[in-house]
Every structure is written in C-alpha cells, then in structure tokens.
mmCIF file of C-alpha atoms and ligand atoms in Angstrom:
data_model
loop_
_atom_site.group_PDB
_atom_site.id
_atom_site.type_symbol
_atom_site.label_atom_id
_atom_site.label_comp_id
_atom_site.label_asym_id
_atom_site.label_seq_id
_atom_site.Cartn_x
_atom_site.Cartn_y
_atom_site.Cartn_z
ATOM 1 C CA MET A 1 -53.009 -180.941 156.848
ATOM 2 C CA SER A 2 -56.326 -182.802 156.542
ATOM 3 C CA ASP A 3 -56.830 -185.781 154.256
ATOM 4 C CA ALA A 4 -58.980 -183.856 151.775
ATOM 5 C CA ILE A 5 -57.084 -181.898 149.151
ATOM 6 C CA ARG A 6 -57.811 -178.189 149.166
ATOM 7 C CA VAL A 7 -57.158 -176.574 145.808
ATOM 8 C CA LEU A 8 -57.056 -172.858 145.134
ATOM 9 C CA GLY A 9 -58.051 -171.928 141.576
ATOM 10 C CA VAL A 10 -56.836 -168.739 139.923
ATOM 11 C CA SER A 11 -58.242 -167.366 136.680
ATOM 12 C CA GLY A 12 -55.987 -164.924 134.883
ATOM 13 C CA SER A 13 -58.867 -163.001 133.318
ATOM 14 C CA LEU A 14 -61.056 -160.335 134.857
ATOM 15 C CA ARG A 15 -63.684 -160.075 132.150
ATOM 16 C CA LYS A 16 -67.217 -161.209 132.851
ATOM 17 C CA GLY A 17 -67.418 -163.504 129.850
ATOM 18 C CA SER A 18 -63.963 -164.958 130.392
ATOM 19 C CA PHE A 19 -63.357 -168.396 128.871
ATOM 20 C CA ASN A 20 -60.758 -169.065 131.534
ATOM 21 C CA SER A 21 -63.086 -168.276 134.398
ATOM 22 C CA ALA A 22 -65.604 -170.542 132.635
ATOM 23 C CA ILE A 23 -63.248 -173.517 132.587
ATOM 24 C CA LEU A 24 -62.413 -172.860 136.243
ATOM 25 C CA ARG A 25 -66.142 -172.978 137.054
ATOM 26 C CA ALA A 26 -66.329 -176.237 135.104
ATOM 27 C CA ALA A 27 -63.450 -177.578 137.208
ATOM 28 C CA ILE A 28 -65.471 -176.858 140.361
ATOM 29 C CA GLU A 29 -68.229 -179.089 138.953
ATOM 30 C CA LEU A 30 -65.734 -181.801 138.060
ATOM 31 C CA VAL A 31 -63.661 -182.105 141.246
ATOM 32 C CA PRO A 32 -63.096 -185.732 142.239
ATOM 33 C CA ALA A 33 -64.115 -187.070 145.645
ATOM 34 C CA GLY A 34 -61.733 -185.927 148.360
ATOM 35 C CA MET A 35 -60.916 -182.599 146.720
ATOM 36 C CA THR A 36 -62.331 -179.106 147.225
ATOM 37 C CA LEU A 37 -61.730 -176.184 144.886
ATOM 38 C CA GLU A 38 -62.172 -172.548 145.835
ATOM 39 C CA THR A 39 -61.266 -169.616 143.625
ATOM 40 C CA ALA A 40 -59.083 -166.608 144.336
ATOM 41 C CA GLU A 41 -60.148 -163.031 143.600
ATOM 42 C CA ILE A 42 -57.303 -161.062 142.033
ATOM 43 C CA ARG A 43 -59.306 -158.116 140.698
ATOM 44 C CA ASP A 44 -58.359 -155.767 143.554
ATOM 45 C CA ILE A 45 -54.638 -156.407 143.468
ATOM 46 C CA PRO A 46 -52.834 -153.172 142.551
ATOM 47 C CA LEU A 47 -49.973 -152.948 140.083
ATOM 48 C CA TYR A 48 -46.785 -154.137 141.687
ATOM 49 C CA ASP A 49 -44.854 -151.326 143.326
ATOM 50 C CA GLU A 50 -41.929 -152.042 145.636
ATOM 51 C CA ASP A 51 -42.538 -148.746 147.444
ATOM 52 C CA VAL A 52 -46.074 -149.846 148.306
ATOM 53 C CA ARG A 53 -44.771 -153.230 149.485
ATOM 54 C CA ALA A 54 -42.264 -151.492 151.745
ATOM 55 C CA GLU A 55 -45.212 -149.891 153.549
ATOM 56 C CA GLY A 56 -47.006 -153.204 154.032
ATOM 57 C CA LEU A 57 -48.849 -155.685 151.834
ATOM 58 C CA PRO A 58 -52.190 -154.467 150.459
ATOM 59 C CA PRO A 59 -55.099 -156.473 151.968
ATOM 60 C CA SER A 60 -55.907 -158.063 148.590
ATOM 61 C CA VAL A 61 -52.353 -159.407 148.374
ATOM 62 C CA GLN A 62 -52.323 -160.596 151.979
ATOM 63 C CA ARG A 63 -55.600 -162.427 151.340
ATOM 64 C CA LEU A 64 -54.173 -164.141 148.259
ATOM 65 C CA ARG A 65 -51.022 -165.145 150.115
ATOM 66 C CA ASP A 66 -53.104 -166.574 152.969
ATOM 67 C CA GLN A 67 -55.249 -168.523 150.498
ATOM 68 C CA ILE A 68 -52.177 -169.936 148.767
ATOM 69 C CA LYS A 69 -50.626 -170.927 152.104
ATOM 70 C CA ALA A 70 -53.835 -172.664 153.185
ATOM 71 C CA ALA A 71 -54.156 -174.583 149.908
ATOM 72 C CA ASP A 72 -52.619 -178.000 149.311
ATOM 73 C CA ALA A 73 -52.402 -177.354 145.573
ATOM 74 C CA LEU A 74 -53.103 -174.680 142.985
ATOM 75 C CA LEU A 75 -54.978 -174.735 139.683
ATOM 76 C CA PHE A 76 -54.292 -171.952 137.184
ATOM 77 C CA ALA A 77 -56.589 -171.087 134.285
ATOM 78 C CA THR A 78 -54.504 -168.783 132.163
ATOM 79 C CA PRO A 79 -55.372 -166.752 129.109
ATOM 80 C CA GLU A 80 -52.673 -166.200 126.503
ATOM 81 C CA TYR A 81 -51.740 -162.566 125.921
ATOM 82 C CA ASN A 82 -48.997 -161.969 123.377
ATOM 83 C CA TYR A 83 -47.727 -165.518 123.783
ATOM 84 C CA SER A 84 -47.528 -165.275 127.571
ATOM 85 C CA VAL A 85 -49.783 -165.195 130.617
ATOM 86 C CA SER A 86 -52.026 -162.196 131.144
ATOM 87 C CA GLY A 87 -50.614 -159.176 132.927
ATOM 88 C CA VAL A 88 -53.106 -159.484 135.771
ATOM 89 C CA LEU A 89 -52.028 -163.050 136.468
ATOM 90 C CA LYS A 90 -48.324 -162.218 136.321
ATOM 91 C CA ASN A 91 -48.923 -159.208 138.567
ATOM 92 C CA ALA A 92 -50.801 -161.295 141.137
ATOM 93 C CA ILE A 93 -48.067 -163.935 141.134
ATOM 94 C CA ASP A 94 -45.372 -161.263 141.471
ATOM 95 C CA TRP A 95 -47.073 -159.720 144.497
ATOM 96 C CA ALA A 96 -47.747 -163.035 146.216
ATOM 97 C CA SER A 97 -44.245 -164.305 145.573
ATOM 98 C CA ARG A 98 -42.334 -161.719 147.578
ATOM 99 C CA PRO A 99 -40.407 -162.772 150.682
ATOM 100 C CA PRO A 100 -40.574 -163.569 153.509
ATOM 101 C CA SER A 101 -41.861 -167.142 153.231
ATOM 102 C CA GLN A 102 -43.145 -166.985 149.684
ATOM 103 C CA PRO A 103 -46.225 -169.195 149.686
ATOM 104 C CA PHE A 104 -45.781 -170.980 146.348
ATOM 105 C CA ALA A 105 -42.717 -172.949 147.431
ATOM 106 C CA GLY A 106 -43.337 -176.676 147.455
ATOM 107 C CA LYS A 107 -46.901 -176.469 146.157
ATOM 108 C CA PRO A 108 -48.139 -178.876 143.538
ATOM 109 C CA PHE A 109 -50.068 -177.209 140.741
ATOM 110 C CA ALA A 110 -51.923 -177.856 137.513
ATOM 111 C CA VAL A 111 -52.471 -175.487 134.633
ATOM 112 C CA MET A 112 -55.084 -175.202 131.940
ATOM 113 C CA GLY A 113 -56.077 -172.410 129.612
ATOM 114 C CA ALA A 114 -58.589 -171.344 126.994
ATOM 115 C CA SER A 115 -58.212 -169.073 124.017
ATOM 116 C CA SER A 116 -60.200 -168.152 120.987
ATOM 117 C CA GLY A 117 -57.384 -169.271 118.675
ATOM 118 C CA MET A 118 -55.890 -172.623 117.757
ATOM 119 C CA SER A 119 -53.023 -172.825 120.234
ATOM 120 C CA GLY A 120 -55.268 -173.052 123.290
ATOM 121 C CA THR A 121 -52.751 -171.044 125.414
ATOM 122 C CA MET A 122 -49.908 -173.539 125.088
ATOM 123 C CA ARG A 123 -47.262 -170.810 124.897
ATOM 124 C CA ALA A 124 -48.683 -169.028 127.950
ATOM 125 C CA GLN A 125 -48.793 -172.294 129.863
ATOM 126 C CA TYR A 126 -45.132 -172.943 129.167
ATOM 127 C CA HIS A 127 -44.280 -169.472 130.441
ATOM 128 C CA LEU A 128 -46.229 -170.227 133.597
ATOM 129 C CA ARG A 129 -44.374 -173.499 134.025
ATOM 130 C CA GLN A 130 -41.117 -171.575 133.635
ATOM 131 C CA MET A 131 -42.136 -169.153 136.400
ATOM 132 C CA ALA A 132 -42.975 -172.147 138.561
ATOM 133 C CA VAL A 133 -39.343 -173.251 138.432
ATOM 134 C CA PHE A 134 -38.252 -170.075 140.169
ATOM 135 C CA LEU A 135 -41.195 -170.294 142.559
ATOM 136 C CA ASP A 136 -40.151 -173.858 143.452
ATOM 137 C CA MET A 137 -43.525 -175.357 142.619
ATOM 138 C CA HIS A 138 -44.255 -178.887 141.408
ATOM 139 C CA PRO A 139 -46.226 -179.128 138.151
ATOM 140 C CA VAL A 140 -48.562 -181.846 136.987
ATOM 141 C CA ASN A 141 -47.047 -182.660 133.598
ATOM 142 C CA LYS A 142 -49.945 -184.505 132.037
ATOM 143 C CA PRO A 143 -52.616 -184.281 130.856
ATOM 144 C CA GLU A 144 -52.061 -180.924 129.213
ATOM 145 C CA CYS A 145 -55.254 -178.939 128.869
ATOM 146 C CA PHE A 146 -55.275 -176.558 125.906
ATOM 147 C CA VAL A 147 -58.797 -175.351 125.197
ATOM 148 C CA ARG A 148 -58.658 -174.211 121.558
ATOM 149 C CA GLU A 149 -61.422 -172.298 119.789
ATOM 150 C CA ALA A 150 -63.053 -171.715 123.148
ATOM 151 C CA ALA A 151 -65.998 -169.810 121.721
ATOM 152 C CA LYS A 152 -67.208 -173.075 120.166
ATOM 153 C CA LYS A 153 -66.976 -174.920 123.483
ATOM 154 C CA ILE A 154 -68.324 -172.404 125.985
ATOM 155 C CA GLU A 155 -71.930 -171.254 125.753
ATOM 156 C CA ASN A 156 -73.301 -168.554 128.043
ATOM 157 C CA GLY A 157 -70.356 -168.983 130.387
ATOM 158 C CA LYS A 158 -70.705 -172.773 130.599
ATOM 159 C CA LEU A 159 -68.222 -175.278 129.231
ATOM 160 C CA THR A 160 -70.383 -177.606 127.165
ATOM 161 C CA ASP A 161 -67.727 -179.512 125.217
ATOM 162 C CA GLU A 162 -67.674 -183.033 126.642
ATOM 163 C CA ALA A 163 -64.139 -183.847 125.464
ATOM 164 C CA THR A 164 -62.788 -180.757 127.244
ATOM 165 C CA ARG A 165 -64.759 -181.550 130.402
ATOM 166 C CA LYS A 166 -63.192 -185.014 130.368
ATOM 167 C CA VAL A 167 -59.650 -183.568 130.094
ATOM 168 C CA ILE A 168 -60.312 -181.169 132.984
ATOM 169 C CA GLY A 169 -61.674 -184.028 135.091
ATOM 170 C CA ASP A 170 -58.567 -186.092 134.271
ATOM 171 C CA LEU A 171 -56.317 -183.136 135.114
ATOM 172 C CA LEU A 172 -57.941 -182.822 138.544
ATOM 173 C CA VAL A 173 -57.497 -186.538 139.199
ATOM 174 C CA ALA A 174 -53.836 -186.204 138.212
ATOM 175 C CA LEU A 175 -53.475 -183.194 140.531
ATOM 176 C CA ALA A 176 -55.008 -185.157 143.410
ATOM 177 C CA SER A 177 -52.718 -188.092 142.835
ATOM 178 C CA TRP A 178 -49.612 -185.867 142.469
ATOM 179 C CA THR A 179 -50.490 -183.958 145.661
ATOM 180 C CA ARG A 180 -50.880 -187.217 147.583
ATOM 181 C CA ARG A 181 -47.546 -188.477 146.264
ATOM 182 C CA LEU A 182 -45.783 -185.313 147.365
ATOM 183 C CA ARG A 183 -47.535 -185.487 150.740
ATOM 184 C CA SER A 184 -46.327 -189.013 151.298
ATOM 185 C CA GLY A 185 -42.791 -187.954 150.430
ATOM 186 C CA SER A 186 -42.493 -190.076 147.298
ATOM 187 C CA GLY A 187 -42.136 -187.618 144.442
ATOM 188 C CA SER A 188 -41.012 -190.286 141.999
HETATM 189 C C1 FMN B 201 -53.796 -158.198 124.812
HETATM 190 C C2 FMN B 201 -54.252 -159.504 124.205
HETATM 191 C C3 FMN B 201 -53.312 -160.348 123.659
HETATM 192 C C4 FMN B 201 -53.714 -161.581 123.138
HETATM 193 N N1 FMN B 201 -52.767 -162.443 122.677
HETATM 194 C C5 FMN B 201 -53.116 -163.706 122.317
HETATM 195 C C6 FMN B 201 -52.130 -164.669 122.021
HETATM 196 O O1 FMN B 201 -50.941 -164.422 122.066
HETATM 197 N N2 FMN B 201 -52.539 -165.928 121.696
HETATM 198 C C7 FMN B 201 -53.872 -166.273 121.655
HETATM 199 O O2 FMN B 201 -54.192 -167.416 121.363
HETATM 200 N N3 FMN B 201 -54.840 -165.361 121.953
HETATM 201 C C8 FMN B 201 -54.494 -164.100 122.281
HETATM 202 N N4 FMN B 201 -55.448 -163.191 122.636
HETATM 203 C C9 FMN B 201 -56.856 -163.588 122.564
HETATM 204 C C10 FMN B 201 -57.291 -164.233 123.882
HETATM 205 O O3 FMN B 201 -56.942 -165.594 123.828
HETATM 206 C C11 FMN B 201 -58.790 -164.108 124.068
HETATM 207 O O4 FMN B 201 -59.101 -162.717 124.195
HETATM 208 C C12 FMN B 201 -59.306 -164.869 125.256
HETATM 209 O O5 FMN B 201 -60.706 -164.849 125.206
HETATM 210 C C13 FMN B 201 -58.805 -164.288 126.579
HETATM 211 O O6 FMN B 201 -59.164 -165.081 127.677
HETATM 212 P P1 FMN B 201 -60.512 -164.846 128.524
HETATM 213 O O7 FMN B 201 -61.649 -165.270 127.621
HETATM 214 O O8 FMN B 201 -60.381 -165.750 129.703
HETATM 215 O O9 FMN B 201 -60.617 -163.399 128.885
HETATM 216 C C14 FMN B 201 -55.079 -161.951 123.135
HETATM 217 C C15 FMN B 201 -56.025 -161.045 123.675
HETATM 218 C C16 FMN B 201 -55.613 -159.854 124.227
HETATM 219 C C17 FMN B 201 -56.638 -158.943 124.861
#
C-alpha cells in the first residue's frame, strides 16, 4: 500500500443531472493533499441473480470488485429512495459483496448524500451504515454530510453552496485521517 490514500467514490444515482453525482464531482475538486479520488461506474451492473453469479461474475461486477480491492477507502454519495438507499446502489453493493473474499471487509468509508427534500438523505445514510456493519467496514462518524434542498445548492451540475463544499472538504480530511489511523493499527 502506498502512502497516498486512494479513494473510490460511488454515486447511487444514474441520472445525468444527479445531485449525488454532482457532490461526488465536487469531492474530486476538494480532495486534500495525499488523497486521490476516482469514481466507480455501476450503470452496467445487472440485477442481482444468483444463477448468473453461479456462471461467473459479470465483467461490470468484477471491475467494481477490483476497484474496491485496490482502494484504501470508499466514499458513497447516496440518494434517498423511500427512506433507504437507491436500488442501483444496493444492487451494486449486493453483487460486489458476494464471497469469496468480499472486498468491503476492513475498508474505511465515508458517506454523504443529497436530496431535494429537507432530510438530506439522513435515513438512507443510516441504512447504508447498517449495511456496513455486515460488510465489516469502518465508517467515518463525523462530520455527517446531509445535503438538503439540493436544487438550491447545485447549479448546472456544479455544487456552488460554500457551506456544503466546506463540509465535504472536512469529510474528506476526516476520511484521510481515519484511513491513516486504521493503517497504523490504532483504531482508537
Ligand atoms: C423512487 C424515489 C423515491 C424517493 N424517495 C425519497 C425519500 O424517501 N426521501 C427523500 O428525501 N427524497 C426522495 N426522493 C427524491 C430524491 O431525493 C430526488 O429524486 C433526488 O434528486 C435523487 O437523487 P439524484 O439527484 O442523485 O438522482 C425519491 C425519489 C425517487 C425517484
């Protein structure tokens, strides 16, 4: 593992004008020194089907698993659909999480999310954190990043709200520091 921290970002929305993909792009602009952030493509991942898995992982799933394995940490940008994460994000996580050697285990991660409403995806984020328990991942607890009323903060696909940009920057710094702590073996 090199000294730089390699983060894999995953947006749980496929739509072109996605607020969540927009905050992930903002995160790329805001990465602190010593961190890189690349994004995963989950558009081509089929619906989970155990029969398909039995015949071999689809290339889109294998690629995602390889990207997760190669990353030092993950950053999720999740929409909130019916008080939970989007189906496409859950589906991608389900595929990538299958044995052998599920790639999420031991990974530090941070989560953020944007929605048009007032909750800013908090319920979805707590569902994601719950999944992370089973996946044996290590969450950054704070800062929490709930981007409420996203349409007022994102213009033409760009996050323009300075307060939100500051929280995302702080979240990335916290992710870097948490990843280094886990690397050095001192989780406390
Ligand atoms: C199926 C569906 C369910 C939704 N449920 C919620 C919800 O529970 N809470 C919420 O705040 N917004 C909800 N929304 C609104 C989304 O937050 C909004 O569409 C948001 O823009 C989606 O993220 P995106 O911009 O990254 O695509 C829902 C939207 C859809 C399509």
